[in-house]
PDB file of C-alpha atoms in Angstrom:
ATOM      1  CA  MET M 276     -30.244   7.810 -17.277  1.00  0.00           C
ATOM      2  CA  PRO M 277     -26.464   7.253 -17.175  1.00  0.00           C
ATOM      3  CA  ASP M 278     -25.015   6.139 -13.851  1.00  0.00           C
ATOM      4  CA  THR M 279     -22.788   9.159 -13.187  1.00  0.00           C
ATOM      5  CA  GLN M 280     -21.400   7.708  -9.965  1.00  0.00           C
ATOM      6  CA  SER M 281     -20.286   4.506 -11.701  1.00  0.00           C
ATOM      7  CA  ALA M 282     -18.742   6.523 -14.520  1.00  0.00           C
ATOM      8  CA  ALA M 283     -16.827   8.687 -12.047  1.00  0.00           C
ATOM      9  CA  ARG M 284     -15.610   5.601 -10.196  1.00  0.00           C
ATOM     10  CA  ASP M 285     -14.435   3.934 -13.392  1.00  0.00           C
ATOM     11  CA  SER M 286     -12.538   7.062 -14.459  1.00  0.00           C
ATOM     12  CA  ASP M 287     -10.797   7.484 -11.082  1.00  0.00           C
ATOM     13  CA  THR M 288      -7.809   5.305 -11.903  1.00  0.00           C
ATOM     14  CA  TRP M 289      -4.107   5.394 -11.038  1.00  0.00           C
ATOM     15  CA  THR M 290      -1.011   4.101 -12.756  1.00  0.00           C
ATOM     16  CA  LEU M 291       2.211   2.254 -12.062  1.00  0.00           C
ATOM     17  CA  GLY M 292       4.394   2.558 -15.116  1.00  0.00           C
ATOM     18  CA  ALA M 293       2.269   1.410 -18.053  1.00  0.00           C
ATOM     19  CA  ARG M 294      -0.354  -0.310 -15.886  1.00  0.00           C
ATOM     20  CA  THR M 295      -3.651   1.232 -14.822  1.00  0.00           C
ATOM     21  CA  PHE M 296      -5.618   0.220 -11.731  1.00  0.00           C
ATOM     22  CA  ARG M 297      -9.023   1.027 -10.276  1.00  0.00           C
ATOM     23  CA  SER M 298      -8.675  -0.572  -6.858  1.00  0.00           C
ATOM     24  CA  ARG M 299      -6.594   1.450  -4.392  1.00  0.00           C
ATOM     25  CA  ILE M 300      -6.038  -1.365  -1.914  1.00  0.00           C
ATOM     26  CA  ILE M 301      -3.061  -3.735  -2.121  1.00  0.00           C
ATOM     27  CA  VAL M 302      -3.232  -6.846   0.042  1.00  0.00           C
ATOM     28  CA  GLY M 303      -0.568  -9.110   1.515  1.00  0.00           C
ATOM     29  CA  THR M 304      -0.918 -12.883   1.757  1.00  0.00           C
ATOM     30  CA  GLY M 305       0.730 -13.752   5.071  1.00  0.00           C
ATOM     31  CA  LYS M 306      -0.812 -14.953   8.356  1.00  0.00           C
ATOM     32  CA  TYR M 307      -4.098 -16.315   7.023  1.00  0.00           C
ATOM     33  CA  ALA M 308      -5.429 -19.540   8.516  1.00  0.00           C
ATOM     34  CA  SER M 309      -5.664 -21.326   5.166  1.00  0.00           C
ATOM     35  CA  ASN M 310      -5.400 -20.833   1.428  1.00  0.00           C
ATOM     36  CA  GLU M 311      -9.202 -20.818   1.277  1.00  0.00           C
ATOM     37  CA  GLN M 312      -9.360 -17.930   3.726  1.00  0.00           C
ATOM     38  CA  THR M 313      -6.667 -16.144   1.725  1.00  0.00           C
ATOM     39  CA  ARG M 314      -8.705 -16.485  -1.479  1.00  0.00           C
ATOM     40  CA  ASP M 315     -11.892 -15.272   0.196  1.00  0.00           C
ATOM     41  CA  ALA M 316     -10.163 -12.265   1.797  1.00  0.00           C
ATOM     42  CA  LEU M 317      -8.515 -11.240  -1.459  1.00  0.00           C
ATOM     43  CA  ALA M 318     -11.860 -11.398  -3.242  1.00  0.00           C
ATOM     44  CA  ALA M 319     -13.623  -9.387  -0.520  1.00  0.00           C
ATOM     45  CA  SER M 320     -10.928  -6.690  -0.556  1.00  0.00           C
ATOM     46  CA  GLY M 321     -11.438  -5.895  -4.226  1.00  0.00           C
ATOM     47  CA  ALA M 322      -7.649  -5.726  -4.658  1.00  0.00           C
ATOM     48  CA  GLU M 323      -6.028  -5.955  -8.057  1.00  0.00           C
ATOM     49  CA  ILE M 324      -2.460  -6.229  -6.689  1.00  0.00           C
ATOM     50  CA  VAL M 325      -1.417  -8.945  -4.240  1.00  0.00           C
ATOM     51  CA  THR M 326       2.002  -9.085  -2.599  1.00  0.00           C
ATOM     52  CA  VAL M 327       3.877 -12.236  -1.571  1.00  0.00           C
ATOM     53  CA  ALA M 328       6.980 -12.552   0.636  1.00  0.00           C
ATOM     54  CA  LEU M 329       9.321 -14.728  -1.427  1.00  0.00           C
ATOM     55  CA  ARG M 330      11.586 -15.688   1.471  1.00  0.00           C
ATOM     56  CA  ARG M 331       8.613 -17.131   3.363  1.00  0.00           C
ATOM     57  CA  ILE M 332       7.459 -19.496   0.632  1.00  0.00           C
ATOM     58  CA  ASP M 333       8.603 -23.111   0.808  1.00  0.00           C
ATOM     59  CA  LEU M 334       9.066 -23.754  -2.894  1.00  0.00           C
ATOM     60  CA  THR M 335       9.579 -27.470  -2.202  1.00  0.00           C
ATOM     61  CA  SER M 336       6.057 -27.790  -0.776  1.00  0.00           C
ATOM     62  CA  LYS M 337       3.278 -29.155  -2.970  1.00  0.00           C
ATOM     63  CA  VAL M 338       0.864 -26.446  -1.758  1.00  0.00           C
ATOM     64  CA  THR M 339       1.942 -22.847  -1.125  1.00  0.00           C
ATOM     65  CA  VAL M 340       0.257 -19.480  -0.800  1.00  0.00           C
ATOM     66  CA  LEU M 341       0.826 -19.035  -4.526  1.00  0.00           C
ATOM     67  CA  ASP M 342      -1.919 -21.616  -5.056  1.00  0.00           C
ATOM     68  CA  ALA M 343      -4.404 -19.199  -3.471  1.00  0.00           C
ATOM     69  CA  ILE M 344      -3.690 -16.456  -6.000  1.00  0.00           C
ATOM     70  CA  ASP M 345      -5.506 -16.426  -9.310  1.00  0.00           C
ATOM     71  CA  ARG M 346      -2.820 -14.959 -11.570  1.00  0.00           C
ATOM     72  CA  SER M 347      -5.449 -14.096 -14.203  1.00  0.00           C
ATOM     73  CA  ARG M 348      -7.247 -11.930 -11.634  1.00  0.00           C
ATOM     74  CA  TYR M 349      -4.437 -10.412  -9.577  1.00  0.00           C
ATOM     75  CA  LEU M 350      -1.089  -8.857 -10.364  1.00  0.00           C
ATOM     76  CA  LEU M 351       1.437 -10.668  -8.189  1.00  0.00           C
ATOM     77  CA  LEU M 352       3.864  -8.316  -6.454  1.00  0.00           C
ATOM     78  CA  PRO M 353       6.865 -10.249  -5.069  1.00  0.00           C
ATOM     79  CA  ASN M 354       8.484  -8.619  -2.036  1.00  0.00           C
ATOM     80  CA  THR M 355      11.740  -8.947  -0.135  1.00  0.00           C
ATOM     81  CA  ALA M 356      10.355  -9.123   3.421  1.00  0.00           C
ATOM     82  CA  GLY M 357      12.980 -10.546   5.780  1.00  0.00           C
ATOM     83  CA  CYS M 358      15.987  -9.143   3.899  1.00  0.00           C
ATOM     84  CA  TYR M 359      18.515  -7.127   5.924  1.00  0.00           C
ATOM     85  CA  THR M 360      20.993  -6.034   3.250  1.00  0.00           C
ATOM     86  CA  ALA M 361      20.773  -4.587  -0.243  1.00  0.00           C
ATOM     87  CA  ASP M 362      22.578  -7.635  -1.673  1.00  0.00           C
ATOM     88  CA  GLU M 363      20.152 -10.025   0.021  1.00  0.00           C
ATOM     89  CA  ALA M 364      17.132  -8.154  -1.345  1.00  0.00           C
ATOM     90  CA  ILE M 365      18.572  -8.053  -4.856  1.00  0.00           C
ATOM     91  CA  ARG M 366      19.317 -11.797  -4.819  1.00  0.00           C
ATOM     92  CA  THR M 367      15.747 -12.485  -3.721  1.00  0.00           C
ATOM     93  CA  LEU M 368      14.321 -10.495  -6.620  1.00  0.00           C
ATOM     94  CA  HIS M 369      16.644 -12.215  -9.064  1.00  0.00           C
ATOM     95  CA  LEU M 370      15.003 -15.444  -7.864  1.00  0.00           C
ATOM     96  CA  ALA M 371      11.572 -13.945  -8.533  1.00  0.00           C
ATOM     97  CA  ARG M 372      12.685 -13.108 -12.064  1.00  0.00           C
ATOM     98  CA  GLU M 373      13.969 -16.651 -12.589  1.00  0.00           C
ATOM     99  CA  LEU M 374      10.598 -18.018 -11.395  1.00  0.00           C
ATOM    100  CA  GLY M 375       8.888 -15.989 -14.116  1.00  0.00           C
ATOM    101  CA  MET M 376       7.295 -13.433 -11.796  1.00  0.00           C
ATOM    102  CA  ASP M 377       6.620  -9.892 -12.875  1.00  0.00           C
ATOM    103  CA  GLU M 378       9.403  -7.317 -12.699  1.00  0.00           C
ATOM    104  CA  LEU M 379       7.145  -5.010 -10.722  1.00  0.00           C
ATOM    105  CA  VAL M 380       8.505  -5.656  -7.212  1.00  0.00           C
ATOM    106  CA  LYS M 381       8.190  -4.446  -3.652  1.00  0.00           C
ATOM    107  CA  LEU M 382      11.567  -3.715  -2.088  1.00  0.00           C
ATOM    108  CA  GLU M 383      12.081  -4.100   1.656  1.00  0.00           C
ATOM    109  CA  VAL M 384      15.458  -3.856   3.384  1.00  0.00           C
ATOM    110  CA  ILE M 385      14.978  -4.081   7.145  1.00  0.00           C
ATOM    111  CA  GLY M 386      17.326  -2.161   9.408  1.00  0.00           C
ATOM    112  CA  ASP M 387      16.173  -3.229  12.869  1.00  0.00           C
ATOM    113  CA  PRO M 388      14.820  -6.692  13.807  1.00  0.00           C
ATOM    114  CA  LYS M 389      12.702  -5.465  16.731  1.00  0.00           C
ATOM    115  CA  THR M 390      10.831  -2.587  15.090  1.00  0.00           C
ATOM    116  CA  LEU M 391      11.246  -3.824  11.492  1.00  0.00           C
ATOM    117  CA  PHE M 392      12.002  -0.249  10.516  1.00  0.00           C
ATOM    118  CA  PRO M 393      13.591  -0.003   7.077  1.00  0.00           C
ATOM    119  CA  ASP M 394      17.258   0.676   6.426  1.00  0.00           C
ATOM    120  CA  ASN M 395      16.712   3.720   4.228  1.00  0.00           C
ATOM    121  CA  THR M 396      20.317   3.954   3.044  1.00  0.00           C
ATOM    122  CA  ALA M 397      20.397   0.312   1.948  1.00  0.00           C
ATOM    123  CA  THR M 398      16.938   0.676   0.395  1.00  0.00           C
ATOM    124  CA  VAL M 399      18.061   3.569  -1.798  1.00  0.00           C
ATOM    125  CA  GLU M 400      21.189   1.634  -2.812  1.00  0.00           C
ATOM    126  CA  ALA M 401      19.177  -1.481  -3.707  1.00  0.00           C
ATOM    127  CA  ALA M 402      16.581   0.576  -5.587  1.00  0.00           C
ATOM    128  CA  GLN M 403      19.240   2.252  -7.725  1.00  0.00           C
ATOM    129  CA  ARG M 404      20.761  -1.102  -8.662  1.00  0.00           C
ATOM    130  CA  LEU M 405      17.430  -2.809  -9.330  1.00  0.00           C
ATOM    131  CA  VAL M 406      16.124  -0.003 -11.546  1.00  0.00           C
ATOM    132  CA  LYS M 407      19.308  -0.246 -13.647  1.00  0.00           C
ATOM    133  CA  GLU M 408      18.595  -3.974 -14.040  1.00  0.00           C
ATOM    134  CA  GLY M 409      15.128  -3.298 -15.410  1.00  0.00           C
ATOM    135  CA  PHE M 410      13.039  -3.898 -12.286  1.00  0.00           C
ATOM    136  CA  GLN M 411      10.060  -1.665 -11.558  1.00  0.00           C
ATOM    137  CA  VAL M 412      10.530  -0.887  -7.893  1.00  0.00           C
ATOM    138  CA  LEU M 413       8.076  -0.015  -5.137  1.00  0.00           C
ATOM    139  CA  PRO M 414      10.197   0.599  -2.019  1.00  0.00           C
ATOM    140  CA  TYR M 415       9.052   0.334   1.607  1.00  0.00           C
ATOM    141  CA  CYS M 416      10.644   3.211   3.529  1.00  0.00           C
ATOM    142  CA  SER M 417      10.325   5.493   6.531  1.00  0.00           C
ATOM    143  CA  ASP M 418       7.893   8.404   6.427  1.00  0.00           C
ATOM    144  CA  ASP M 419      10.826  10.647   5.571  1.00  0.00           C
ATOM    145  CA  LEU M 420      10.534  13.142   2.713  1.00  0.00           C
ATOM    146  CA  VAL M 421      14.259  13.204   1.890  1.00  0.00           C
ATOM    147  CA  THR M 422      14.392   9.418   1.543  1.00  0.00           C
ATOM    148  CA  CYS M 423      11.280   9.460  -0.631  1.00  0.00           C
ATOM    149  CA  LYS M 424      12.843  12.087  -2.888  1.00  0.00           C
ATOM    150  CA  ARG M 425      15.976   9.973  -3.267  1.00  0.00           C
ATOM    151  CA  LEU M 426      13.902   6.922  -4.134  1.00  0.00           C
ATOM    152  CA  GLN M 427      11.941   8.900  -6.694  1.00  0.00           C
ATOM    153  CA  ASP M 428      15.209  10.197  -8.180  1.00  0.00           C
ATOM    154  CA  ALA M 429      16.452   6.593  -8.344  1.00  0.00           C
ATOM    155  CA  GLY M 430      13.589   5.813 -10.726  1.00  0.00           C
ATOM    156  CA  CYS M 431      11.139   4.048  -8.404  1.00  0.00           C
ATOM    157  CA  LEU M 432       7.567   3.903  -9.706  1.00  0.00           C
ATOM    158  CA  ALA M 433       6.138   4.795  -6.295  1.00  0.00           C
ATOM    159  CA  VAL M 434       7.173   5.274  -2.685  1.00  0.00           C
ATOM    160  CA  MET M 435       5.708   3.285   0.200  1.00  0.00           C
ATOM    161  CA  PRO M 436       6.209   5.115   3.514  1.00  0.00           C
ATOM    162  CA  LEU M 437       5.178   3.288   6.676  1.00  0.00           C
ATOM    163  CA  ALA M 438       2.216   4.458   8.727  1.00  0.00           C
ATOM    164  CA  ALA M 439       3.513   2.643  11.825  1.00  0.00           C
ATOM    165  CA  PRO M 440       5.696  -0.414  12.529  1.00  0.00           C
ATOM    166  CA  ILE M 441       4.860  -3.498  10.452  1.00  0.00           C
ATOM    167  CA  GLY M 442       2.055  -5.534  12.002  1.00  0.00           C
ATOM    168  CA  SER M 443       1.474  -3.041  14.831  1.00  0.00           C
ATOM    169  CA  GLY M 444      -2.002  -1.892  13.784  1.00  0.00           C
ATOM    170  CA  LEU M 445      -1.281   1.527  15.276  1.00  0.00           C
ATOM    171  CA  GLY M 446      -2.570   3.486  12.299  1.00  0.00           C
ATOM    172  CA  ILE M 447      -0.923   6.589  10.860  1.00  0.00           C
ATOM    173  CA  ARG M 448       1.369   7.865  13.599  1.00  0.00           C
ATOM    174  CA  ASN M 449       2.630  10.917  11.719  1.00  0.00           C
ATOM    175  CA  PRO M 450       0.038  12.240   9.257  1.00  0.00           C
ATOM    176  CA  HIS M 451       1.999  15.478   8.865  1.00  0.00           C
ATOM    177  CA  ASN M 452       4.979  13.593   7.412  1.00  0.00           C
ATOM    178  CA  ILE M 453       2.714  11.652   5.046  1.00  0.00           C
ATOM    179  CA  ARG M 454       1.155  14.921   3.889  1.00  0.00           C
ATOM    180  CA  LEU M 455       4.606  16.443   3.276  1.00  0.00           C
ATOM    181  CA  ILE M 456       5.546  13.436   1.131  1.00  0.00           C
ATOM    182  CA  ILE M 457       2.313  13.651  -0.870  1.00  0.00           C
ATOM    183  CA  ASP M 458       2.804  17.376  -1.462  1.00  0.00           C
ATOM    184  CA  ASN M 459       6.407  17.050  -2.632  1.00  0.00           C
ATOM    185  CA  ILE M 460       6.543  13.752  -4.548  1.00  0.00           C
ATOM    186  CA  THR M 461       5.215  13.252  -8.077  1.00  0.00           C
ATOM    187  CA  VAL M 462       5.085   9.430  -8.099  1.00  0.00           C
ATOM    188  CA  PRO M 463       2.260   7.570  -6.307  1.00  0.00           C
ATOM    189  CA  VAL M 464       2.436   7.504  -2.498  1.00  0.00           C
ATOM    190  CA  ILE M 465       1.238   4.170  -1.081  1.00  0.00           C
ATOM    191  CA  VAL M 466       0.971   3.893   2.693  1.00  0.00           C
ATOM    192  CA  ASP M 467       2.510   0.606   3.810  1.00  0.00           C
ATOM    193  CA  ALA M 468       2.533  -1.013   7.266  1.00  0.00           C
ATOM    194  CA  GLY M 469       0.610  -0.196  10.419  1.00  0.00           C
ATOM    195  CA  VAL M 470      -2.964  -0.021   9.109  1.00  0.00           C
ATOM    196  CA  GLY M 471      -5.036  -1.790  11.767  1.00  0.00           C
ATOM    197  CA  THR M 472      -8.652  -1.121  10.915  1.00  0.00           C
ATOM    198  CA  ALA M 473     -10.941   0.524   8.401  1.00  0.00           C
ATOM    199  CA  SER M 474     -10.677   4.021   9.858  1.00  0.00           C
ATOM    200  CA  ASP M 475      -6.872   3.926   9.432  1.00  0.00           C
ATOM    201  CA  ALA M 476      -7.297   3.137   5.737  1.00  0.00           C
ATOM    202  CA  ALA M 477      -9.847   5.923   5.326  1.00  0.00           C
ATOM    203  CA  ILE M 478      -7.497   8.446   6.968  1.00  0.00           C
ATOM    204  CA  ALA M 479      -4.678   7.473   4.621  1.00  0.00           C
ATOM    205  CA  MET M 480      -6.909   8.065   1.621  1.00  0.00           C
ATOM    206  CA  GLU M 481      -8.319  11.320   3.021  1.00  0.00           C
ATOM    207  CA  LEU M 482      -4.745  12.602   3.310  1.00  0.00           C
ATOM    208  CA  GLY M 483      -4.410  12.086  -0.447  1.00  0.00           C
ATOM    209  CA  CYS M 484      -2.460   8.823  -0.614  1.00  0.00           C
ATOM    210  CA  THR M 485      -2.723   7.035  -3.927  1.00  0.00           C
ATOM    211  CA  ALA M 486      -3.312   3.627  -2.349  1.00  0.00           C
ATOM    212  CA  VAL M 487      -2.894   1.607   0.846  1.00  0.00           C
ATOM    213  CA  LEU M 488      -1.106  -1.721   1.373  1.00  0.00           C
ATOM    214  CA  MET M 489      -2.150  -3.948   4.258  1.00  0.00           C
ATOM    215  CA  ASN M 490      -1.821  -7.513   5.503  1.00  0.00           C
ATOM    216  CA  THR M 491      -2.075  -8.028   9.270  1.00  0.00           C
ATOM    217  CA  GLY M 492      -4.943  -5.543   9.546  1.00  0.00           C
ATOM    218  CA  ILE M 493      -7.021  -8.040   7.584  1.00  0.00           C
ATOM    219  CA  ALA M 494      -5.417 -11.391   8.403  1.00  0.00           C
ATOM    220  CA  GLY M 495      -5.188 -10.579  12.130  1.00  0.00           C
ATOM    221  CA  ALA M 496      -8.858  -9.642  12.500  1.00  0.00           C
ATOM    222  CA  ARG M 497     -11.280 -12.020  14.220  1.00  0.00           C
ATOM    223  CA  HIS M 498     -13.147 -12.285  10.914  1.00  0.00           C
ATOM    224  CA  PRO M 499     -10.593 -11.585   8.150  1.00  0.00           C
ATOM    225  CA  VAL M 500     -12.986 -11.805   5.196  1.00  0.00           C
ATOM    226  CA  LEU M 501     -15.397  -9.340   6.807  1.00  0.00           C
ATOM    227  CA  MET M 502     -12.492  -7.007   7.623  1.00  0.00           C
ATOM    228  CA  ALA M 503     -11.282  -7.221   4.020  1.00  0.00           C
ATOM    229  CA  ASP M 504     -14.684  -5.985   2.888  1.00  0.00           C
ATOM    230  CA  ALA M 505     -14.580  -3.204   5.503  1.00  0.00           C
ATOM    231  CA  MET M 506     -11.137  -2.143   4.294  1.00  0.00           C
ATOM    232  CA  ARG M 507     -12.390  -2.003   0.703  1.00  0.00           C
ATOM    233  CA  LEU M 508     -15.278   0.248   1.681  1.00  0.00           C
ATOM    234  CA  ALA M 509     -13.022   2.443   3.841  1.00  0.00           C
ATOM    235  CA  VAL M 510     -10.550   2.990   1.012  1.00  0.00           C
ATOM    236  CA  GLU M 511     -13.384   3.899  -1.335  1.00  0.00           C
ATOM    237  CA  ALA M 512     -14.951   6.255   1.232  1.00  0.00           C
ATOM    238  CA  GLY M 513     -11.639   7.912   2.070  1.00  0.00           C
ATOM    239  CA  ARG M 514     -10.883   8.469  -1.592  1.00  0.00           C
ATOM    240  CA  LYS M 515     -14.312  10.036  -2.183  1.00  0.00           C
ATOM    241  CA  ALA M 516     -13.877  12.275   0.857  1.00  0.00           C
ATOM    242  CA  PHE M 517     -10.486  13.430  -0.465  1.00  0.00           C
ATOM    243  CA  LEU M 518     -11.960  14.228  -3.870  1.00  0.00           C
ATOM    244  CA  ALA M 519     -14.948  15.995  -2.296  1.00  0.00           C
ATOM    245  CA  GLY M 520     -12.766  18.220  -0.133  1.00  0.00           C
ATOM    246  CA  ARG M 521     -13.562  18.375   3.565  1.00  0.00           C
ATOM    247  CA  MET M 522     -15.089  21.413   5.250  1.00  0.00           C
ATOM    248  CA  PRO M 523     -12.681  23.874   6.917  1.00  0.00           C
ATOM    249  CA  ARG M 524     -11.884  23.279  10.571  1.00  0.00           C
ATOM    250  CA  ARG M 525     -13.022  26.080  12.876  1.00  0.00           C
ATOM    251  CA  ASP M 526     -12.223  26.926  16.479  1.00  0.00           C
ATOM    252  CA  TYR M 527     -15.817  27.903  17.270  1.00  0.00           C
ATOM    253  CA  ALA M 528     -19.324  26.791  16.418  1.00  0.00           C
ATOM    254  CA  ASN M 529     -20.968  27.812  13.176  1.00  0.00           C
ATOM    255  CA  ALA M 530     -24.715  27.232  12.985  1.00  0.00           C
ATOM    256  CA  SER M 531     -25.867  24.796  10.334  1.00  0.00           C
ATOM    257  CA  SER M 532     -28.994  26.876   9.692  1.00  0.00           C
ATOM    258  CA  PRO M 533     -28.648  30.523   8.529  1.00  0.00           C
ATOM    259  CA  THR M 534     -29.301  33.123  11.200  1.00  0.00           C
ATOM    260  CA  ALA M 535     -29.809  36.112   8.909  1.00  0.00           C
ATOM    261  CA  GLN M 536     -33.325  37.467   8.239  1.00  0.00           C
ATOM    262  CA  LEU M 537     -34.991  35.338  10.902  1.00  0.00           C
ATOM    263  CA  ILE M 538     -38.590  36.271  11.708  1.00  0.00           C
ATOM    264  CA  GLU M 539     -38.845  37.752  15.197  1.00  0.00           C
TER     265      GLU M 539
END
C-alpha cells in the first residue's frame, strides 16, 4: 500500500523565488558551544536553510562557524545582524556577494540596541536598494502589517516579523498581529525572533506561518541537540494542525458522546 502520509508530507512544500523547500524550520548558527554541537543541532533540526551573521565571523581565523555548515546539505543565508543603518547592512551584503555567498539574504537593520527592535523605515529603504541590485531579500521587521506590505511591495521574497525581542524566548507576544499579516500578505510569512521552546514554534505554525526561524531557542537550551529535534517535531505538528483545521472554540461544554436517542 502507498504511504499516503509520506506522500502528503513530500507534497507540502513552500517556495522562495525559484527554490522549493520541505523543511519549515530555519536555524541560526550563533551561541553554540562548539562547531561540533552546531553540526549536530543543525542535523537534528531537519533544517534546509541555515543563517549566519556575517559581522560576527572572524574571517582571519582558521576555523569559523562556516566550517560547521555542509554547503552541499544546507542553503547558507547570510544576515546583517548587528547593523544599525541601511548603508551598513548593504555594505555587509556586498561583502557576502564578494565571498561568493548566495544572493538570498536576510536583512536586519536594528533600531534600538537594548530591545534589538528593527528600524522599519531603514529596513524598507535597504530592501528597496538591495532588490534593485539583484539580491533576494528576507527582511526582519516588526509585527506590523503596514511595514510588511511595504516590504512586499519593495520586492522582498518573504517577510520575517518578530514574535518577541531577539533572544528573549518569550514566544509569540501578539498572535493577532501575526494573523493579520498572514491574512493580508501574499509572500511567505516567516516568524523570526523570540521562539523559546517547542510550543512557541507549534503556535506559529498553527497560526498559518510559512516557516519559523530560531537560534537562541535551540542554542540556549540545556541540551541544544535534543531541543533542535523537539523544534523539528513541533514545526511539523503545528503545520499538520493548521492543515487539519482546529475545532471551533465554544464558551460552554459540548459532550463528546451524542446525547440524542439514549436508552432510558
